[in-house]
Amino acid sequence: MPAEHTYRIVIVGGGTAGWMSAAALARFAPPGYAITLVESDAIGTVGVGEATIPGIRHFNEALDIDEAEFLRATKGSFKLGIEFCGWKADGHSYMHAFGTVGRQLGVLPFRHFWARGRALGLAKDLAYYSANEIAARAGRMDTTASGPGIAEVPYAYHFDAGLYAQFLRRYSEARGVTRLEGKIAGATRTADGDIATVELDDGRSVAGDFFVDCSGFRGLLIEQELQTGYEDWSHWLPCNRAVAVPCEPTGNFTPYTRATARQAGWQWRIPLQHRIGNGHVYCSDYISDDEASAVLLANLDGQPLADPRVIEFTTGRRKAMWNRNVLAVGLSSGFMEPLESTSIHLIQSAITRLLTVLPGRPIDPAIVAGFNRRAADEFETIRDFLVLHYWANQRGGEPFWDRMRGLELGETLRQRIAEFEGANQIQPRLDELFTEVAWLQVLVGQGLEPRCWNPIAERYPAAELKAFLDAVESAAIETVRPMPRHIDFLARLCAEPSAEVAA
Ligand SMILES: Cc1cc2nc3c(=O)[nH]c(=O)nc-3n(C[C@H](O)[C@H](O)[C@H](O)COP(=O)(O)OP(=O)(O)OC[C@H]3O[C@@H](n4cnc5c(N)ncnc54)[C@H](O)[C@@H]3O)c2cc1C
């Protein structure tokens, strides 16, 4: 685009969504695009959002961000999966570990051999066949780990979201993004109804051709201005509040997130270098804010480092993420509780999708429709996955959990569960975030073990099947054996390079 036709993209908001958008646009937008970000220190950010899934590494890599520098700057740690404690029943725990569980044999996925092995009394719990879970529970980490038949041990990060935003701010400003500090009080429209400017309360006006609304739950442009509408999913996911508090770190520096079921919701635990992030997600129909805070404070590893802070939300999604010349990214586009750490990923995928259709003028309605369809699909499959965790509980005598067990499931989730129980089938949709192994771990973890397998699995006599299962298990163990402790690996990686090396 020639310089005289500069295309002005204005990002509204400077939380994780705003600065991730700014950084990606700064890195990839061709000449002729001018990127401005407006944020208000007085309003601040939501201040939570610390656990991610492996896709975040692609984002950082695409931005050429050095991993050690990133972990130092964000006080981050490694994450190999999520442990779910008490979700099936009190005292029970399982893990959704990243990466593979077992391995395919011939044309069949591992779960068919595993199901047959279970029936014959030969197979152990799924956890024994996952290098990620073995490493996580042993507190081991190595980004380059591999083993016999195991190419990698996929991982994500825990990080301080505020520090990540600051890190990306430095990155973006160094690449030409203009940051304006100020409070947006309104917007003006063009003759055909698009947003023309955002108006700051000190009289400044910021004009743009395209606006990325990263203003958080407020949805300043997408909702307050364009009134796009919100699809409320509270009937499926009724938790509507979270109380968050950081606490002092203890020696238990786990390379995984923990989600522990509580009487009317659940509690997260996210270990960072300088603190542990904690929060209690709950449904206010069953527990008051004070009770929820008390439950949280009674279940911390160390001393709280701040007062508990309550955050209210409504689960659901914006009816259109892209409306006119506004794209909602982050909390302004919708929200689902962080049970599977998906929000930052949704930011990333919205930005990635935007980059593939970088708008010029005029904006093609077919592109907008395609974008919105894919974004809606993505939200809906994540929603189904979250609902599964709640619906398949066997917790007795707690009104919240009884209600969740009695949920009327949507058609897509009902179908998935029926296919799994009836035929040991798991068919993620095209482009779906969660793999069949992710679904398998949660289905089985919640107690929905398949009682059948593909008859091709019968071709292997019991002795051969056992040898296969044993080989898979020892490959997972051998992969983990040389891995150092998470804390040592991280310390080594994050050690400042000596002046000599740096030079
Ligand atoms: C309880 C909870 C736990 C979460 N945990 C996780 C997790 O573990 N993993 C995960 O991936 N995600 C998690 N998330 C989601 C994650 O926090 C968000 O997706 C992420 O922080 C992005 O937020 P945001 O940038 O959209 O909004 P915000 O952080 O709210 O930022 C909004 C920005 O808009 C600006 N702004 C708003 N109004 C104005 C105005 N009038 N004028 C100027 N500027 C304005 C603000 O100043 C701010 O800069 C969690 C969310 C919640 C609520």
Coordinates of C-alpha atoms in Angstrom, one line a residue, residues 51-55 79-85 87 92-101 126-127 130-134 136-137 154-156 158 255-259 338-342 381-382 385-386 388-389 432-446:
A51 CA -1.9 -20.1 32.2
T52 CA -1.6 -20.9 28.5
I53 CA -1.6 -23.9 26.1
P54 CA 1.1 -24.9 23.7
G55 CA 0.0 -22.7 20.8
K79 CA 3.4 -26.0 31.9
L80 CA 3.0 -29.6 30.7
G81 CA -0.7 -30.0 31.4
I82 CA -3.6 -29.4 33.8
E83 CA -4.3 -31.6 36.8
F84 CA -8.0 -31.9 37.7
C85 CA -8.5 -32.7 41.3
W87 CA -13.7 -33.2 39.3
H92 CA -9.7 -38.4 42.6
S93 CA -7.2 -36.7 40.2
Y94 CA -6.4 -36.9 36.6
M95 CA -4.5 -34.9 34.1
H96 CA -5.1 -33.3 30.7
A97 CA -1.4 -33.5 29.7
F98 CA -0.3 -31.9 26.5
G99 CA 1.2 -34.2 23.8
T100 CA 0.4 -37.8 23.0
V101 CA -0.8 -40.6 25.1
L126 CA -3.8 -43.6 30.7
A127 CA -1.3 -41.6 32.8
S130 CA 2.0 -40.1 28.7
A131 CA 5.5 -38.7 28.9
N132 CA 4.0 -35.3 29.7
E133 CA 2.0 -36.5 32.6
I134 CA 4.9 -38.6 34.0
A136 CA 4.6 -33.2 35.2
R137 CA 4.0 -35.3 38.2
P154 CA 4.9 -30.3 24.2
Y155 CA 4.6 -27.6 26.7
A156 CA 3.1 -24.2 27.3
H158 CA 2.5 -19.9 33.1
P255 CA 5.2 -27.6 35.8
Y256 CA 1.5 -27.8 35.5
T257 CA -1.7 -25.9 36.4
R258 CA -4.0 -27.4 39.0
A259 CA -7.8 -27.0 38.9
P338 CA -10.1 -20.5 32.4
L339 CA -10.6 -24.2 33.1
E340 CA -8.6 -25.2 30.0
S341 CA -6.6 -21.9 29.8
T342 CA -8.2 -21.0 26.5
T381 CA -16.1 -26.5 20.6
I382 CA -14.2 -25.1 23.6
F385 CA -15.1 -29.3 26.1
L386 CA -15.6 -27.3 29.3
L388 CA -17.9 -32.1 29.7
H389 CA -15.8 -31.5 32.8
E432 CA -10.6 -27.8 16.4
L433 CA -8.3 -26.7 19.2
F434 CA -8.5 -29.8 21.3
T435 CA -7.1 -33.0 19.9
E436 CA -8.6 -36.4 20.3
V437 CA -6.0 -37.2 22.9
A438 CA -7.2 -34.1 24.9
W439 CA -10.8 -35.3 24.7
L440 CA -9.7 -38.9 25.6
Q441 CA -8.0 -37.8 28.8
V442 CA -10.9 -35.7 30.0
L443 CA -13.6 -38.3 29.0
V444 CA -11.7 -41.1 30.7
G445 CA -10.6 -38.8 33.6
Q446 CA -14.2 -38.0 34.3

